[in-house]
Amino acid sequence: MNRVLVANRGEIALRIIRACHEEGLEAVAVYSEADRLSPHVRAADFAVPIGPSSPSESYLRIDRLVDAARSSGADGIHPGYGFLAERAAFAEAVEHAGLVFVGPPSGAIRAMGDKTEARRRMEQAGLPIVPGLTVPVSDPVVARQAAEAIGYPVLVKASAGGGGKGMRTVREPAALENALVLAASEAMKAFGDPGVYLEKYIERPRHVEIQVLADRERTIHLGERECSIQRRHQKLLEEAPSLAVSPKLRVQMGLAAVAAAEAVGYRSAGTCEFLLTADGSFYFLEMNTRIQVEHPVTELVYGVDLVREQLRIARGLPMGVPNLMLQPRGWAVECRITSEDTTNGFLPATGRISYLRTPAGPGVRWDGGFEAGNEVTLFYDSLLGKIITWGRDRTEALARMRRALGELVVVGIPTNQPFHLRLLEDAAFLRGEIDVQFLERRTDLLAPHARDGQLADIAVAAALAEDEARRARKPLIGAAAAGASAGGWLQAARREGLR
Ligand code: MV4
């Protein structure tokens, strides 16, 4: 593999292109009409237009992506996340075209994509799965008996699901039949598959996931990420390690995740999602067969470049991670910066980024995909970039995040930056008292503060006031003080208007 087509956009496309260059590979960008001026297009060695702005006519078109690889001489394709990353049919099409798919085998994607099949295979592999069914159920009588055996509350989930779509909580027998019908119809609409099954509903769990990496010889894990801070199944902040995971629990969950990957013949980077309860029990939920948005927190605490490892493994090389008991070092936190309006219920916002200052300095990483002048549209998700900070401990990583959030300036569109600043001052969050329902309880953190939308107004008012004050001031230049006695710096300062 010498030239990799990056079948994605935004920050992850840029992230992958950087990894290609570090691995001595050329990178081919693809872009829709909306992304012609995006940074990922210029960062690549070649760029191929693949169609109109709508994803269904560009980034989701398997035929156009494979054609773009052929026409640009690429011999591999990296799918990134989202779009086609977890479509087994895409991995197959890439393989059939004689190209390298930078990701897992299509069989592993398919096995994990069907949630009841994944549950069967994980149970077989000895993983703890949430108590419940491992086959779809449609008959309400059968469902009723199953729910009694599981014990209420139960959760109706879509077999083809994931990410929370088509999920319904049922707290009593009388509500079951209706939930089955509604979940099935939602699943049909969202996935084209009406299959649903039942699980025991776990109250107030944490969402903890384990990063795995597999080459032809070894499957290893790189510890956990704590992902409980999310709103409507969209993660907002992630950290590694998790306050809730002891070294002993890390070994147990790590062994489970490695067994899961091995059971489906996994290669490349992947993630096992678990629900973790307050008493330290954990249950396998699903496996994400892609690189994830939040991968950088793992990179910072394990010192591993996961995207470069994906590229090495795809080339048939062994992973560059030493064969030792790895341990996390320090703490890392990621804040996802989205173009969402905190003063308007997190409504996705559009517009042109007129100015952008990104954070930097010790322990700070910015993974972004936009620059000043770019247009933010509703064609794609609202992620603008990610701030990732590292510290020797959680307190230092969080302090650096507050500092970095203070440095970030986005002008032209609203972002969720005010939410992150509030969260990072919250006593319960700072104590680590979090679970997946944290933000449902703490709507005060989601609600806007009066100043959220007013910063730009305040800046304009301050500039106008300053201008007026300057005009009113007597000009010093030409006064007796100016002349032979004034040094060069003073004259220069006057020219610059600094006074
Ligand atoms: C659950 C659960 C409680 N009990 N399953 C939501 C998305 C999907 N991946 C699985 N999800 C959940 N499954 C049982 N049996 C609670 C959730 C859940 C959740 C999980 C991970 C991250 C955020 C979440 C938010 C709400 C509910």
Coordinates of N, CA, C and O in Angstrom, one line a residue, residues 108 111-131 157 197 199-200 202 206-210 212 253 256-261 263-264 270-276 281-289:
A108 N -16.1 -9.4 10.3 CA -16.2 -8.9 11.7 C -17.2 -7.7 11.8 O -17.9 -7.6 12.8
A111 N -20.7 -9.3 11.7 CA -21.1 -10.0 12.9 C -21.4 -9.0 14.0 O -22.4 -9.3 14.8
M112 N -20.7 -8.0 14.2 CA -21.0 -7.0 15.2 C -22.1 -6.0 14.9 O -22.7 -5.4 15.8
G113 N -22.5 -5.9 13.6 CA -23.5 -5.0 13.2 C -24.9 -5.5 13.6 O -25.8 -4.7 13.9
D114 N -25.1 -6.8 13.6 CA -26.3 -7.5 14.0 C -26.2 -7.7 15.6 O -25.5 -8.5 16.0
K115 N -27.0 -6.9 16.3 CA -26.8 -6.9 17.8 C -27.2 -8.3 18.4 O -26.5 -8.6 19.4
T116 N -28.2 -9.0 17.9 CA -28.5 -10.3 18.6 C -27.4 -11.3 18.2 O -27.0 -12.1 19.0
E117 N -26.9 -11.2 17.0 CA -25.8 -12.1 16.6 C -24.6 -11.8 17.4 O -23.9 -12.7 18.0
A118 N -24.3 -10.5 17.6 CA -23.1 -10.1 18.4 C -23.3 -10.7 19.9 O -22.4 -11.2 20.5
R119 N -24.5 -10.6 20.4 CA -24.8 -11.1 21.8 C -24.6 -12.6 21.9 O -24.0 -13.1 22.8
R120 N -25.0 -13.3 20.8 CA -24.8 -14.8 20.8 C -23.3 -15.1 20.8 O -22.8 -15.9 21.6
R121 N -22.6 -14.4 19.9 CA -21.1 -14.7 19.8 C -20.4 -14.3 21.0 O -19.4 -14.9 21.4
M122 N -20.8 -13.2 21.6 CA -20.1 -12.7 22.8 C -20.3 -13.6 24.0 O -19.5 -13.9 24.8
E123 N -21.6 -14.1 24.1 CA -21.9 -15.1 25.2 C -21.1 -16.3 25.0 O -20.5 -16.8 26.0
Q124 N -21.0 -16.8 23.8 CA -20.2 -18.0 23.4 C -18.7 -17.8 23.8 O -18.1 -18.7 24.3
A125 N -18.2 -16.5 23.6 CA -16.8 -16.2 23.9 C -16.6 -16.0 25.4 O -15.5 -15.7 25.8
G126 N -17.7 -16.1 26.2 CA -17.6 -16.0 27.7 C -17.7 -14.6 28.2 O -17.3 -14.3 29.4
L127 N -18.1 -13.6 27.4 CA -18.3 -12.2 27.9 C -19.6 -12.1 28.7 O -20.6 -12.7 28.4
P128 N -19.6 -11.2 29.7 CA -20.8 -10.9 30.4 C -21.7 -10.0 29.5 O -21.3 -8.9 29.1
I129 N -22.8 -10.5 29.1 CA -23.8 -9.7 28.3 C -24.9 -9.3 29.2 O -25.1 -10.0 30.2
V130 N -25.6 -8.2 28.8 CA -26.8 -7.8 29.7 C -27.8 -9.0 29.6 O -28.1 -9.5 28.5
P131 N -28.4 -9.4 30.8 CA -29.4 -10.4 30.7 C -30.5 -10.1 29.8 O -31.0 -8.9 29.7
K157 N -34.9 -3.2 22.2 CA -33.8 -2.7 21.4 C -33.9 -3.2 20.0 O -34.4 -4.4 19.8
Y197 N -35.4 -7.0 20.2 CA -35.2 -8.0 21.2 C -35.2 -7.3 22.6 O -35.4 -6.1 22.7
E199 N -33.8 -6.7 26.6 CA -32.7 -6.7 27.6 C -33.2 -6.2 28.9 O -34.1 -5.4 29.0
K200 N -32.5 -6.7 30.0 CA -32.8 -6.1 31.3 C -32.3 -4.6 31.2 O -31.3 -4.3 30.7
I202 N -30.6 -1.6 32.7 CA -29.6 -1.3 33.7 C -29.8 0.2 34.1 O -29.7 1.1 33.2
R206 N -22.6 3.7 33.9 CA -21.6 4.5 33.2 C -21.4 3.8 31.8 O -21.5 2.6 31.7
H207 N -21.0 4.6 30.9 CA -20.5 4.1 29.6 C -19.0 4.1 29.5 O -18.4 5.1 29.4
V208 N -18.5 2.9 29.6 CA -17.0 2.7 29.6 C -16.7 1.8 28.4 O -17.3 0.8 28.3
E209 N -15.8 2.2 27.6 CA -15.4 1.4 26.4 C -13.9 1.1 26.4 O -13.1 1.9 27.0
I210 N -13.6 0.0 25.9 CA -12.2 -0.5 25.8 C -11.7 -0.5 24.4 O -12.3 -1.0 23.5
V212 N -9.3 -1.7 21.5 CA -8.5 -2.8 21.1 C -7.8 -2.6 19.8 O -8.2 -1.7 19.0
M253 N -11.8 -6.1 32.2 CA -12.6 -5.6 31.1 C -11.7 -5.7 29.8 O -12.2 -6.0 28.7
A256 N -11.8 -9.2 28.5 CA -13.1 -9.4 27.9 C -13.1 -8.8 26.5 O -13.6 -9.5 25.5
A257 N -12.6 -7.6 26.4 CA -12.6 -6.9 25.0 C -11.7 -7.7 24.0 O -12.0 -7.8 22.9
V258 N -10.6 -8.2 24.5 CA -9.7 -8.9 23.7 C -10.4 -10.2 23.2 O -10.3 -10.6 22.0
A259 N -11.1 -10.9 24.1 CA -11.8 -12.1 23.8 C -12.9 -11.8 22.8 O -13.1 -12.6 21.8
A260 N -13.6 -10.7 22.9 CA -14.6 -10.3 22.0 C -14.0 -10.1 20.6 O -14.6 -10.6 19.6
A261 N -12.9 -9.4 20.5 CA -12.3 -9.2 19.2 C -11.8 -10.5 18.5 O -12.0 -10.7 17.4
A263 N -13.0 -13.4 19.0 CA -14.1 -14.3 18.6 C -14.7 -14.0 17.2 O -15.3 -14.8 16.6
V264 N -14.4 -12.8 16.7 CA -14.9 -12.4 15.4 C -13.8 -12.3 14.4 O -14.0 -11.7 13.3
G270 N -10.5 -1.2 17.1 CA -11.9 -1.4 17.4 C -12.2 -1.0 18.8 O -11.2 -0.9 19.6
T271 N -13.5 -0.9 19.2 CA -13.8 -0.5 20.5 C -15.0 -1.4 21.0 O -16.0 -1.5 20.4
C272 N -14.8 -2.0 22.2 CA -15.9 -2.7 22.9 C -16.6 -1.7 23.9 O -15.9 -1.2 24.8
E273 N -17.9 -1.5 23.7 CA -18.7 -0.7 24.7 C -19.2 -1.5 25.8 O -19.8 -2.6 25.5
F274 N -19.1 -1.0 27.0 CA -19.6 -1.7 28.2 C -20.5 -0.8 29.0 O -20.3 0.4 29.0
L275 N -21.5 -1.3 29.6 CA -22.2 -0.6 30.7 C -21.5 -1.0 32.0 O -21.3 -2.2 32.2
L276 N -21.2 -0.1 32.8 CA -20.5 -0.4 34.1 C -21.4 0.2 35.2 O -21.8 1.3 35.2
S281 N -20.0 -4.2 38.3 CA -20.3 -5.2 37.3 C -20.3 -4.5 35.9 O -20.7 -3.4 35.8
F282 N -19.8 -5.2 34.9 CA -19.8 -4.7 33.6 C -20.5 -5.6 32.6 O -20.4 -6.9 32.8
Y283 N -21.1 -5.1 31.6 CA -21.8 -5.9 30.6 C -21.4 -5.4 29.2 O -21.5 -4.2 28.9
F284 N -21.1 -6.3 28.3 CA -20.8 -6.0 26.9 C -22.1 -5.4 26.3 O -23.2 -6.0 26.4
L285 N -22.0 -4.3 25.5 CA -23.1 -3.7 24.9 C -23.0 -3.9 23.4 O -23.9 -4.4 22.7
E286 N -21.9 -3.4 22.8 CA -21.7 -3.6 21.3 C -20.3 -3.3 21.0 O -19.5 -2.7 21.9
M287 N -19.8 -3.7 19.8 CA -18.5 -3.3 19.4 C -18.5 -2.4 18.2 O -19.3 -2.6 17.3
N288 N -17.8 -1.3 18.3 CA -17.7 -0.4 17.2 C -16.5 -0.7 16.4 O -15.3 -0.7 16.8
T289 N -16.7 -1.1 15.1 CA -15.7 -1.7 14.3 C -15.0 -0.6 13.4 O -14.9 -0.7 12.2

